Structures are given as C-alpha cells and as structure tokens.
Short mmCIF file of C-alpha atoms and ligand atoms in Angstrom, two decimals:
data_model
loop_
_atom_site.label_atom_id
_atom_site.label_comp_id
_atom_site.label_asym_id
_atom_site.label_seq_id
_atom_site.Cartn_x
_atom_site.Cartn_y
_atom_site.Cartn_z
CA MET A 1 -7.91 27.89 -49.12
CA SER A 2 -10.14 25.33 -50.85
CA SER A 3 -9.93 21.67 -49.90
CA ARG A 4 -8.73 20.98 -53.42
CA THR A 5 -5.80 23.34 -52.98
CA ALA A 6 -5.11 21.82 -49.59
CA LYS A 7 -5.01 18.38 -51.18
CA VAL A 8 -2.54 19.48 -53.84
CA GLU A 9 -0.31 20.98 -51.20
CA GLU A 10 -0.51 17.88 -49.03
CA ILE A 11 0.41 15.61 -51.92
CA TRP A 12 3.35 17.81 -52.82
CA GLU A 13 4.57 18.00 -49.21
CA ALA A 14 4.52 14.19 -49.10
CA ALA A 15 6.40 14.09 -52.40
CA LYS A 16 8.98 16.54 -51.06
CA GLY A 17 9.49 14.30 -48.05
CA ALA A 18 10.13 11.34 -50.32
CA LEU A 19 12.38 13.38 -52.61
CA GLN A 20 14.46 14.63 -49.73
CA VAL A 21 15.86 11.16 -49.17
CA GLN A 22 16.48 10.59 -52.88
CA VAL A 23 18.47 13.69 -53.79
CA ASN A 24 21.50 15.12 -52.06
CA LYS A 25 21.10 17.80 -49.43
CA ALA A 26 22.43 20.65 -51.56
CA ASN A 27 20.04 19.86 -54.40
CA TYR A 28 17.11 19.58 -52.05
CA GLU A 29 17.86 22.87 -50.30
CA THR A 30 18.54 24.73 -53.53
CA TRP A 31 15.81 23.45 -55.80
CA LEU A 32 13.06 21.66 -53.94
CA LYS A 33 12.70 23.16 -50.49
CA ASP A 34 10.81 26.27 -51.58
CA THR A 35 8.49 24.65 -54.09
CA LYS A 36 4.73 24.29 -53.63
CA GLY A 37 1.97 22.09 -55.02
CA LEU A 38 -0.14 24.40 -57.16
CA ASN A 39 -2.57 22.47 -59.24
CA TYR A 40 -3.57 18.91 -59.89
CA GLU A 41 -6.10 18.17 -62.61
CA GLY A 42 -6.54 15.01 -64.62
CA ASN A 43 -3.06 13.57 -64.79
CA ARG A 44 -1.31 16.93 -64.62
CA PHE A 45 0.45 18.16 -61.56
CA VAL A 46 1.77 21.72 -61.43
CA VAL A 47 4.59 22.54 -59.05
CA GLY A 48 5.29 26.19 -58.17
CA THR A 49 8.90 27.28 -57.99
CA PRO A 50 10.49 30.58 -56.89
CA SER A 51 12.11 31.39 -60.23
CA ALA A 52 12.14 30.59 -63.94
CA PHE A 53 15.63 29.25 -63.48
CA ALA A 54 14.47 26.83 -60.79
CA SER A 55 11.59 25.70 -63.04
CA GLU A 56 13.98 25.07 -65.86
CA TRP A 57 16.51 23.25 -63.69
CA LEU A 58 13.88 21.03 -62.12
CA GLY A 59 12.29 20.31 -65.50
CA LYS A 60 15.61 19.33 -66.98
CA ARG A 61 17.13 17.43 -64.13
CA LEU A 62 14.48 16.06 -61.84
CA GLN A 63 11.31 15.76 -63.91
CA SER A 64 11.39 12.02 -64.16
CA LEU A 65 12.33 11.46 -60.51
CA VAL A 66 9.59 13.84 -59.39
CA GLU A 67 7.05 12.11 -61.62
CA LYS A 68 8.07 8.69 -60.32
CA THR A 69 7.76 9.92 -56.74
CA LEU A 70 4.35 11.47 -57.36
CA ILE A 71 3.13 8.32 -59.09
CA SER A 72 4.09 6.30 -56.02
CA ILE A 73 2.02 8.66 -53.85
CA ILE A 74 -0.99 9.23 -56.11
CA GLY A 75 -1.07 5.73 -57.51
CA HIS A 76 -1.36 6.60 -61.18
CA GLN A 77 0.43 8.30 -64.04
CA VAL A 78 1.07 12.05 -63.69
CA GLU A 79 2.79 14.58 -65.84
CA VAL A 80 4.56 17.31 -63.90
CA THR A 81 5.07 20.91 -64.95
CA PHE A 82 7.18 23.41 -63.04
CA GLN A 83 5.87 26.92 -63.03
CA VAL A 84 7.19 30.14 -61.51
CA CYS A 85 5.33 31.30 -58.48
CA PRO A 86 7.27 33.77 -56.33
CA ARG A 87 7.32 33.24 -52.61
CA GLY A 88 4.52 34.89 -50.72
CA GLU A 89 2.11 34.88 -53.62
CA ALA A 90 -1.28 33.31 -53.10
CA TYR A 91 -0.72 29.98 -54.75
CA SER A 92 -4.36 29.10 -54.96
CA HIS A 93 -4.91 31.90 -57.47
CA VAL A 94 -2.47 30.57 -59.99
CA ALA A 95 -4.19 29.17 -63.03
CA ALA A 96 -3.16 25.90 -64.57
CA PRO A 97 -0.83 26.41 -67.50
CA TYR A 98 -2.97 24.25 -69.72
CA GLY A 99 -5.78 26.60 -70.35
CA PRO A 100 -7.99 29.12 -68.77
CA VAL A 101 -9.43 27.70 -65.61
CA SER A 102 -10.44 31.23 -66.00
CA GLU A 103 -12.85 33.90 -65.32
CA LYS A 104 -15.01 34.72 -68.29
CA GLY A 105 -13.23 35.82 -71.37
CA SER A 106 -9.67 35.53 -70.10
CA PHE A 107 -7.29 33.49 -72.18
CA PRO A 108 -3.89 32.12 -71.30
CA LEU A 109 -0.79 33.77 -72.67
CA ARG A 110 0.57 30.43 -73.75
CA LEU A 111 -0.28 26.80 -73.30
CA ASN A 112 2.44 24.49 -72.05
CA PRO A 113 5.47 26.21 -73.62
CA LYS A 114 7.27 22.88 -74.09
CA TYR A 115 4.75 21.93 -76.73
CA THR A 116 5.49 23.81 -79.92
CA PHE A 117 5.82 22.90 -83.59
CA ASP A 118 9.54 23.60 -83.31
CA SER A 119 10.03 21.01 -80.62
CA PHE A 120 7.92 18.42 -82.46
CA VAL A 121 10.08 16.00 -84.43
CA VAL A 122 8.48 14.97 -87.69
CA GLY A 123 8.82 11.51 -89.21
CA ARG A 124 6.78 9.16 -91.32
CA CYS A 125 4.75 8.26 -88.24
CA ASN A 126 3.27 11.72 -87.74
CA ARG A 127 3.92 13.74 -90.92
CA PHE A 128 0.28 13.96 -91.97
CA ALA A 129 -0.90 14.90 -88.49
CA TYR A 130 1.82 17.54 -88.29
CA ALA A 131 0.97 19.02 -91.69
CA THR A 132 -2.74 19.27 -90.91
CA ALA A 133 -1.95 20.76 -87.50
CA ILE A 134 0.15 23.48 -89.13
CA GLY A 135 -2.71 24.17 -91.54
CA VAL A 136 -5.14 24.52 -88.66
CA ALA A 137 -2.87 26.86 -86.69
CA GLU A 138 -2.46 29.09 -89.75
CA GLU A 139 -6.05 29.17 -90.85
CA PRO A 140 -8.29 27.95 -88.07
CA GLY A 141 -11.82 27.01 -89.09
CA ARG A 142 -11.03 27.08 -92.79
CA LYS A 143 -9.05 24.06 -93.83
CA TYR A 144 -9.49 21.00 -91.70
CA ASN A 145 -12.44 21.32 -89.41
CA PRO A 146 -12.67 19.42 -87.17
CA LEU A 147 -9.19 17.98 -86.97
CA PHE A 148 -9.33 14.64 -85.24
CA ILE A 149 -5.90 13.37 -84.13
CA HIS A 150 -5.70 9.84 -82.88
CA GLY A 151 -2.92 7.53 -81.75
CA GLY A 152 -1.79 5.44 -78.80
CA PRO A 153 -0.85 7.04 -75.50
CA GLY A 154 2.42 8.97 -75.29
CA LEU A 155 2.78 9.46 -79.04
CA GLY A 156 2.42 13.24 -79.17
CA LYS A 157 -1.29 14.07 -79.45
CA THR A 158 -1.29 16.57 -76.60
CA HIS A 159 1.99 18.00 -77.83
CA LEU A 160 0.54 18.60 -81.28
CA ALA A 161 -2.75 20.00 -79.98
CA CYS A 162 -0.89 22.45 -77.72
CA ALA A 163 1.50 23.33 -80.56
CA ILE A 164 -1.55 24.36 -82.60
CA GLY A 165 -2.74 26.37 -79.62
CA ASN A 166 0.59 28.11 -79.02
CA ALA A 167 1.06 28.99 -82.68
CA ALA A 168 -2.52 30.24 -82.96
CA ILE A 169 -2.19 32.32 -79.78
CA ASP A 170 0.92 33.89 -81.33
CA ASN A 171 -1.20 34.67 -84.38
CA GLY A 172 -3.74 36.43 -82.20
CA PHE A 173 -6.46 33.78 -82.04
CA ARG A 174 -8.48 33.01 -78.95
CA VAL A 175 -7.63 29.46 -77.97
CA LEU A 176 -9.17 27.25 -75.36
CA TYR A 177 -7.50 23.99 -74.39
CA ALA A 178 -9.39 21.57 -72.20
CA SER A 179 -8.97 17.93 -71.43
CA THR A 180 -12.25 16.13 -71.92
CA GLU A 181 -12.17 15.36 -68.22
CA GLN A 182 -11.96 19.09 -67.51
CA PHE A 183 -14.80 19.75 -69.95
CA THR A 184 -16.92 17.12 -68.21
CA ASN A 185 -16.14 18.41 -64.72
CA GLU A 186 -16.85 21.99 -65.66
CA PHE A 187 -20.14 20.92 -67.20
CA ILE A 188 -21.14 19.02 -64.06
CA ASN A 189 -20.17 21.97 -61.85
CA ALA A 190 -22.05 24.38 -64.09
CA ILE A 191 -25.20 22.31 -63.68
CA LYS A 192 -24.73 22.05 -59.92
CA GLU A 193 -24.05 25.74 -59.50
CA LYS A 194 -26.63 26.84 -62.10
CA ARG A 195 -23.98 28.52 -64.22
CA MET A 196 -24.76 26.91 -67.56
CA GLU A 197 -24.69 30.26 -69.31
CA ASP A 198 -21.10 30.86 -68.20
CA PHE A 199 -20.15 27.39 -69.29
CA ARG A 200 -21.69 27.90 -72.73
CA GLU A 201 -20.02 31.20 -73.18
CA LYS A 202 -16.65 29.89 -72.14
CA PHE A 203 -16.61 27.00 -74.57
CA ARG A 204 -18.26 28.72 -77.49
CA ASN A 205 -16.63 32.08 -77.42
CA VAL A 206 -13.34 30.94 -78.92
CA ASP A 207 -11.61 30.69 -82.29
CA ILE A 208 -10.12 27.30 -81.53
CA LEU A 209 -11.31 24.68 -79.09
CA LEU A 210 -8.70 22.02 -78.37
CA LEU A 211 -10.38 19.08 -76.72
CA ASP A 212 -7.89 16.50 -75.52
CA ASP A 213 -8.58 12.80 -74.93
CA ILE A 214 -12.15 12.63 -76.17
CA ASN A 215 -12.21 8.92 -75.31
CA PHE A 216 -12.91 10.08 -71.74
CA ILE A 217 -16.42 10.98 -72.86
CA SER A 218 -17.46 7.39 -73.56
CA GLY A 219 -20.42 6.36 -71.45
CA LYS A 220 -21.32 9.93 -70.46
CA PRO A 221 -24.45 10.69 -72.52
CA GLN A 222 -25.16 14.08 -70.98
CA THR A 223 -21.67 15.36 -71.62
CA GLN A 224 -21.87 13.98 -75.16
CA GLU A 225 -25.09 15.89 -75.66
CA VAL A 226 -23.63 19.19 -74.52
CA LEU A 227 -20.49 18.58 -76.56
CA PHE A 228 -22.64 17.87 -79.61
CA HIS A 229 -24.28 21.27 -79.29
CA THR A 230 -20.99 23.03 -78.51
CA PHE A 231 -19.46 21.41 -81.57
CA ASN A 232 -22.35 22.41 -83.85
CA GLU A 233 -22.29 26.00 -82.73
CA LEU A 234 -18.55 26.32 -83.18
CA HIS A 235 -18.59 24.56 -86.52
CA ASN A 236 -21.49 26.62 -87.85
CA ALA A 237 -19.62 29.75 -86.93
CA ASN A 238 -16.48 28.47 -88.74
CA ARG A 239 -14.63 28.13 -85.50
CA GLN A 240 -11.98 25.45 -85.33
CA VAL A 241 -12.34 22.29 -83.27
CA VAL A 242 -9.36 20.01 -82.65
CA ILE A 243 -9.97 16.71 -80.96
CA THR A 244 -7.51 14.09 -79.78
CA SER A 245 -8.28 10.51 -78.96
CA ASP A 246 -6.50 7.25 -78.39
CA THR A 247 -8.80 5.53 -80.90
CA PRO A 248 -10.32 6.54 -84.24
CA PRO A 249 -13.84 8.06 -84.02
CA ARG A 250 -15.59 4.91 -85.16
CA LYS A 251 -13.99 2.83 -82.47
CA LEU A 252 -14.83 5.13 -79.61
CA ALA A 253 -16.88 2.90 -77.36
CA SER A 254 -20.48 4.00 -76.84
CA LEU A 255 -19.91 7.38 -78.43
CA GLU A 256 -23.19 8.57 -79.75
CA SER A 257 -23.11 7.95 -83.47
CA ARG A 258 -24.21 11.47 -84.37
CA LEU A 259 -21.26 12.84 -82.42
CA GLY A 260 -18.93 10.31 -84.03
CA SER A 261 -20.12 11.21 -87.51
CA ARG A 262 -19.56 14.91 -86.77
CA PHE A 263 -15.92 14.12 -86.05
CA GLU A 264 -15.67 12.43 -89.44
CA TRP A 265 -16.68 15.62 -91.24
CA GLY A 266 -13.20 17.01 -91.17
CA VAL A 267 -9.81 15.39 -91.29
CA ILE A 268 -8.77 12.36 -89.33
CA ALA A 269 -5.03 12.14 -88.77
CA SER A 270 -3.34 9.25 -87.05
CA ILE A 271 -0.02 9.21 -85.22
CA HIS A 272 1.95 5.99 -85.10
CA PHE A 273 4.92 4.86 -83.12
CA PRO A 274 8.10 6.32 -84.67
CA ASP A 275 10.67 4.23 -86.49
CA TYR A 276 14.25 3.91 -85.24
CA GLU A 277 15.56 6.97 -87.11
CA THR A 278 12.78 9.20 -85.82
CA ARG A 279 13.36 7.90 -82.30
CA LEU A 280 17.01 8.87 -82.64
CA ALA A 281 16.02 12.33 -83.90
CA ILE A 282 13.63 12.78 -80.96
CA LEU A 283 16.37 11.81 -78.51
CA HIS A 284 18.76 14.31 -80.11
CA ALA A 285 16.12 17.04 -79.84
CA LYS A 286 15.32 16.24 -76.21
CA ALA A 287 19.01 16.07 -75.32
CA GLN A 288 19.53 19.53 -76.72
CA GLN A 289 16.88 20.85 -74.38
CA LEU A 290 18.58 19.11 -71.46
CA SER A 291 21.96 20.53 -72.50
CA MET A 292 23.76 17.43 -71.32
CA PRO A 293 26.41 15.65 -73.38
CA PHE A 294 25.50 12.16 -74.54
CA ASP A 295 27.47 9.77 -76.70
CA ASP A 296 25.91 8.49 -79.89
CA GLU A 297 26.07 5.00 -78.39
CA VAL A 298 23.72 6.12 -75.62
CA PHE A 299 21.23 7.50 -78.13
CA GLU A 300 21.41 4.31 -80.13
CA LEU A 301 20.92 2.14 -77.07
CA LEU A 302 17.86 4.11 -75.92
CA ALA A 303 16.39 4.25 -79.42
CA ARG A 304 16.77 0.48 -79.68
CA LYS A 305 15.36 -0.26 -76.25
CA CYS A 306 12.49 2.19 -75.84
CA LYS A 307 9.84 0.82 -78.09
CA LYS A 308 6.63 1.67 -76.27
CA THR A 309 5.92 5.38 -76.41
CA ILE A 310 7.72 8.64 -76.96
CA ARG A 311 6.93 9.44 -73.37
CA GLN A 312 8.94 6.36 -72.39
CA LEU A 313 11.79 7.45 -74.65
CA GLU A 314 11.84 10.93 -73.14
CA GLY A 315 11.30 9.66 -69.61
CA THR A 316 14.27 7.30 -69.92
CA LEU A 317 16.51 10.12 -71.09
CA ASN A 318 15.33 12.32 -68.19
CA HIS A 319 15.87 9.49 -65.77
CA LEU A 320 19.37 9.01 -67.11
CA CYS A 321 20.07 12.71 -66.53
CA ALA A 322 18.69 12.49 -63.01
CA ASN A 323 20.86 9.44 -62.30
CA SER A 324 23.88 11.20 -63.71
CA GLU A 325 23.19 14.24 -61.57
CA LEU A 326 22.46 12.33 -58.40
CA LEU A 327 25.26 9.80 -58.69
CA GLY A 328 27.78 12.31 -60.02
CA LYS A 329 28.56 10.06 -63.01
CA SER A 330 28.65 10.93 -66.68
CA PRO A 331 25.56 9.80 -68.61
CA ASP A 332 27.46 7.10 -70.52
CA GLN A 333 26.44 3.73 -71.84
CA GLU A 334 27.00 1.98 -68.52
CA LEU A 335 24.71 4.40 -66.69
CA ALA A 336 22.19 4.21 -69.53
CA GLU A 337 22.06 0.43 -69.14
CA LYS A 338 21.62 0.74 -65.40
CA THR A 339 18.83 3.27 -65.97
CA LEU A 340 17.09 0.94 -68.41
CA ARG A 341 17.35 -1.91 -65.94
CA GLU A 342 15.89 0.28 -63.18
CA LEU A 343 13.02 1.39 -65.36
CA ASN A 344 12.34 -2.19 -66.41
CA GLY A 345 11.96 -2.96 -62.72
CA GLU A 346 15.07 -5.14 -62.79
CA GLY A 347 16.87 -2.98 -60.22
CA SER A 348 20.44 -4.00 -59.82
CA ALA A 349 19.61 -7.67 -59.38
CA PRO A 350 21.66 -9.71 -61.78
CA LYS A 351 19.77 -11.19 -64.62
CA THR A 352 20.06 -14.96 -64.70
CA LEU A 353 20.71 -16.24 -68.15
CA ASP A 354 20.21 -19.72 -69.39
CA SER A 355 23.46 -21.44 -70.29
CA GLU A 356 22.87 -21.34 -74.01
CA SER A 357 22.18 -17.59 -74.03
CA LEU A 358 25.23 -16.97 -71.88
CA ILE A 359 27.49 -18.77 -74.36
CA ILE A 360 25.90 -16.94 -77.29
CA ALA A 361 26.43 -13.60 -75.57
CA VAL A 362 30.07 -14.32 -74.65
CA ALA A 363 30.73 -15.47 -78.22
CA ARG A 364 29.26 -12.24 -79.51
CA GLN A 365 31.52 -10.26 -77.21
CA PHE A 366 34.57 -12.05 -78.59
CA ASN A 367 33.28 -11.91 -82.13
CA ILE A 368 33.40 -15.66 -82.59
CA SER A 369 30.66 -18.24 -83.01
CA PRO A 370 29.08 -20.05 -80.05
CA GLU A 371 30.09 -23.29 -81.78
CA SER A 372 33.76 -22.26 -81.47
CA ILE A 373 33.39 -21.92 -77.72
CA LYS A 374 31.90 -25.39 -77.56
CA SER A 375 34.49 -26.84 -79.93
CA ARG A 376 37.99 -28.14 -79.24
CA LYS A 377 39.64 -25.12 -80.94
CA ARG A 378 42.57 -23.82 -78.93
CA ASP A 379 43.52 -20.46 -80.44
CA GLN A 380 44.03 -17.70 -77.89
CA ARG A 381 40.76 -15.83 -78.45
CA THR A 382 38.59 -18.94 -78.37
CA THR A 383 40.33 -20.29 -75.27
CA ARG A 384 39.82 -17.01 -73.45
CA ALA A 385 36.15 -16.86 -74.42
CA ARG A 386 35.68 -20.46 -73.32
CA GLN A 387 37.38 -19.85 -69.97
CA ILE A 388 35.21 -16.83 -69.29
CA SER A 389 32.12 -18.80 -70.28
CA ILE A 390 33.01 -21.57 -67.87
CA TYR A 391 33.67 -19.11 -65.07
CA LEU A 392 30.42 -17.21 -65.61
CA LEU A 393 28.35 -20.36 -66.07
CA ARG A 394 29.59 -21.65 -62.76
CA GLU A 395 29.76 -18.39 -60.84
CA LYS A 396 26.65 -16.60 -62.06
CA SER A 397 24.33 -19.30 -63.33
CA ASN A 398 25.39 -21.97 -60.87
CA VAL A 399 25.66 -24.72 -63.48
CA SER A 400 27.51 -27.88 -62.38
CA PHE A 401 30.99 -28.59 -63.78
CA GLN A 402 29.69 -31.83 -65.28
CA THR A 403 26.88 -30.03 -67.16
CA ILE A 404 29.29 -27.37 -68.38
CA GLY A 405 31.60 -30.12 -69.64
CA ASP A 406 28.71 -31.77 -71.47
CA MET A 407 27.91 -28.50 -73.20
CA LEU A 408 31.52 -28.05 -74.28
CA SER A 409 32.02 -31.06 -76.53
CA GLY A 410 31.96 -33.53 -73.65
CA ARG A 411 34.93 -32.20 -71.69
CA ASP A 412 35.24 -34.00 -68.41
CA HIS A 413 34.50 -32.61 -64.99
CA SER A 414 38.14 -32.14 -63.95
CA THR A 415 39.08 -30.23 -67.14
CA VAL A 416 36.26 -27.79 -66.54
CA LEU A 417 37.11 -27.47 -62.86
CA HIS A 418 40.72 -26.75 -63.79
CA ALA A 419 39.69 -24.04 -66.27
CA TYR A 420 37.41 -22.48 -63.65
CA GLN A 421 40.17 -22.45 -61.04
CA ASN A 422 42.56 -20.93 -63.55
CA VAL A 423 40.20 -18.04 -64.19
CA ALA A 424 39.47 -17.57 -60.49
CA SER A 425 43.14 -17.29 -59.56
CA LYS A 426 43.98 -15.12 -62.55
CA LEU A 427 41.21 -12.73 -61.55
CA LYS A 428 42.89 -12.17 -58.20
CA VAL A 429 46.16 -10.99 -59.73
CA ASP A 430 45.30 -9.59 -63.15
CA PRO A 431 43.19 -6.41 -63.04
CA THR A 432 42.97 -6.24 -66.85
CA PHE A 433 41.53 -9.71 -66.99
CA GLN A 434 39.20 -8.86 -64.13
CA LYS A 435 37.96 -5.88 -66.08
CA GLU A 436 37.41 -8.02 -69.13
CA VAL A 437 35.32 -10.50 -67.16
CA ASP A 438 33.39 -7.72 -65.44
CA ASN A 439 32.67 -6.04 -68.75
CA THR A 440 31.51 -9.30 -70.24
CA TRP A 441 29.17 -9.90 -67.35
CA ARG A 442 27.83 -6.35 -67.48
CA GLU A 443 27.23 -6.68 -71.19
CA LEU A 444 25.40 -9.94 -70.60
CA GLN A 445 23.10 -8.22 -68.17
CA SER A 446 22.37 -5.31 -70.46
CA PRO A 447 18.79 -5.20 -71.73
CA GLY A 448 19.97 -5.89 -75.27
CA SER A 449 21.56 -9.23 -74.53
CA PRO A 450 19.77 -12.43 -75.40
P1 LIG B 501 -0.15 11.80 -75.90
O1 LIG B 501 -0.94 13.04 -75.68
O2 LIG B 501 -0.31 11.22 -77.26
O3 LIG B 501 -0.37 10.78 -74.82
P2 LIG B 501 2.05 13.59 -75.45
O4 LIG B 501 1.72 14.62 -76.44
O5 LIG B 501 1.76 13.91 -74.01
O6 LIG B 501 1.39 12.19 -75.81
O7 LIG B 501 3.59 13.21 -75.64
C1 LIG B 501 4.35 12.53 -74.66
C2 LIG B 501 5.74 13.12 -74.60
O8 LIG B 501 6.41 12.81 -75.81
C3 LIG B 501 5.72 14.64 -74.51
O9 LIG B 501 6.73 15.06 -73.64
C4 LIG B 501 6.00 15.11 -75.91
O10 LIG B 501 6.70 16.33 -75.93
C5 LIG B 501 6.85 13.99 -76.45
N1 LIG B 501 6.65 13.84 -77.90
C6 LIG B 501 5.69 13.13 -78.51
N2 LIG B 501 5.82 13.18 -79.84
C7 LIG B 501 6.91 13.93 -80.08
C8 LIG B 501 7.58 14.35 -81.27
N3 LIG B 501 7.16 13.97 -82.47
N4 LIG B 501 8.66 15.13 -81.13
C9 LIG B 501 9.12 15.48 -79.92
N5 LIG B 501 8.54 15.12 -78.76
C10 LIG B 501 7.45 14.36 -78.83
MG1 LIG B 502 -2.28 13.44 -74.13
#
C-alpha cells in the first residue's frame, strides 16, 4: 500500500470517528461503518462504499455533513464522491472517477455521473456557456476550439466540463479530464521518473482534453511550456480542448502571453451567478435528486438567502436534508432557518437585534407600521404588537423600561413595566399567546429579518 493510499485511509478513518458521534448509531452502522477512503486528489475526496445503494444514500443524505467533517480534518474545501467498492477488493487499485489516473490508453467509462447536461439548469447566467458546451460535445474539435469557460468558484464550470465529457464519451469519443493540478503533478512525476513519453502520449492521444482550473498554472513556467506544446499539438490535429478558469484568459496572473493568446483563439464563455428564478429552478432540480419533499416556502427562503455560489445553494439544501434525517424532523421552514443559521456560523445563539430593528420586525409580523407600535393607537392588533415588542425588548435585548418608554411616544416607566408584566403572566397561562410570542421571536432571528 502506498503512503498516499495510507494517508487517504487515515483521513477517512478520522472522519468516520468524527461522524460516529454526529449521526445516530443505526445510520452509522448501516451506511458508514464499511466505507473506506479511496482517493484524495486536489480538493476531491473519494469514499468507497459496499454498494451502489449505499453510495446513493450517502450522497443524498450525508454529503454535506461528510464534507463539513472532512474540511475540519483536512483544513480546506473538499468535494466528496461516493463510489462503489465491494468489500475485500484492493482499494488502492480503484481509479479516481474524474479521469484516467490510468495506464496508457485506458479511458474512464464515465466522468462524475452527477455532472451531465440534463442535470445542468440553464438560465441567463450560463446560457451561452451551455450552448457552446453542447456544440463541443456534439462536434469536438470543429466548432469552438478551444472552449474557455470562466466564472467564479462554485458556479458550474466543472459540472459543464464534465457534462461535455460524459456526453462525448457516450458519443464514442476519447475524453481525458484532468484538473490543472493533476496535469502539473503528472508532469513533475514524469520528469522525475523519466516517463515524459508516457505523459505526452497520455495527454495528446485524446479527442477531447478537459483541463479544469487553469488558474492553477499561474507562476509555473515549465508547466505552461509543456501545456503550450500539448495545446498546439491537439489543436493542430483538430482535437478539442476545453479549459475552465476562475478568471478570463487575459486576467490570468503571470500566464505566459502566448499561452493566453492561444486560449483566445476559440470561444470564451463566462458563467455568472444565477438570478433568483434560476436559483429556484436549481433548487427544484436538486430536490428531485434528493427525493425529499420540500415546501415552496423553503425553496424561496433558500433562493433568497444563498447568494454566493451554486455550491452554497446545493450545500445548504443537502445540509437541510441531513438535519432533517438526523433530527427526525421534516425539512420545513423552521428547520431551513436553523440550517441557514448553522451554516452562517450563528449556531443556535440568539441574534441580538437593535431596538429599532426589533420594532420594525414585529410590525412586519403584524402587518402594521412601526410608527403604529410607537404611537398611542389602542386597537387590538396594535396593542398586541406593542406588548410583544415591549416584552421582547426587555427580555431579549435587555433594554431598560425607561428607554422602551421613550421609544414608545414617551410612555412612562410604570406603564411599560405594567405592559411587560401583563405579557409575562399571560405567557404562563395562555399557550396560544406563548406560541405567538415564540413565533415572533423565531422570525426575528431568521436570517431574513432586519
Ligand atoms: P465550479 O467548478 O465552477 O467551482 P462546480 O461545477 O463544481 O463549480 O459546481 C458546484 C456545484 O453546483 C456542483 O454540485 C454543480 O452540480 C452545481 N451546479 C453548478 N451550476 C449548476 C447548474 N447550472 N445547474 C445545476 N447544478 C449546478
Ligand atoms: Mg471546479
């Protein structure tokens, strides 16, 4: 067993230890106990499971928890894939699912099967990139060569590159996917082990080369040089090159200009962050894969709140599923809010609101204006909203009765105290009122509140 394999296994054993205390015993015994660490390259960690069913279950239910646990052990972002590897098989011989870490001339059956055109949701943000990707998969080397896809992290570049690969493999093309880190490492090893000929053959003997995260090549002149020659040979032979990057070619720091200008020969397609409607569509698509029932409100909440990357959007949904599974609760709005708070690092600690925001939020709950709460109006709804505001201001934000009175049209200390005591005693005997106050407070703490 190589030291690399040993390391993967050690990391996974540590992760299993940490997971054992996070999931219930039955789940651990059924799904995690017999798994193994198979491969760890770049930011991808492959976990071997005893069956396709186990892989699917783990991917659907525990992906985000497993990733979080691995991140806490490894110290940086990882993406986990679960892959079947029957017990007793020599794990160290299993190739990564992302491409042939192969002997000469062998090609993978499929790249990551999650990444297909079908599972890619198209919106204004990525329509052009999607269309060019389809063109490339259908007629590699003919239409858009090279295809350079750029966009911020977590916006679907790898997904699209692998979708090209999977579709092209289905069409009988020889596809090679490599992260630029993998390309660099293989190049360095080839030099060390005097296997440059193998290296050349591997990267040039393909119909499509998918090179992910080219930005990794910045500041590595030797790798740039070898990539320049690889690119020229492939391009001259009308072989397709697809490159992804988190910046456009011209902005790639210290990328040799001749390499940069090669990338500009073909088509440059950018991917942007999706708008609200596309985020909703992505959530619907991901939820279908998870086969878990979600309310529309939950989708809307997540689409409103997750505004960083699609990975964040997906990760939040996965995390919600894991929470639902582990806590035995339905994945409703309340659990979604808790999940968002957890992921925002807010844990279950109550959010402290300034007095003004608290009044605005209570007013919104009661569908009245904050001015009404502060006014002398005495209709039932306004009085109730005012009482709850007073109670929460005192109880949760620790504001003095005098200050509360000043905020509420100069009511005096004893009036405010009286209102507070009224609410406190009513809470003890009136469960409906208690629920109303609890709901108001929960709503105030939700990530969407002011
Ligand atoms: P990048 O390579 O740009 O960092 P990825 O391709 O790894 O991002 O995408 C991150 C996650 O978001 C993946 O799980 C991917 O399936 C998902 N994703 C990104 N874009 C889309 C999309 N348009 N439709 C569906 N899923 C998407
Ligand atoms: Mg990527």
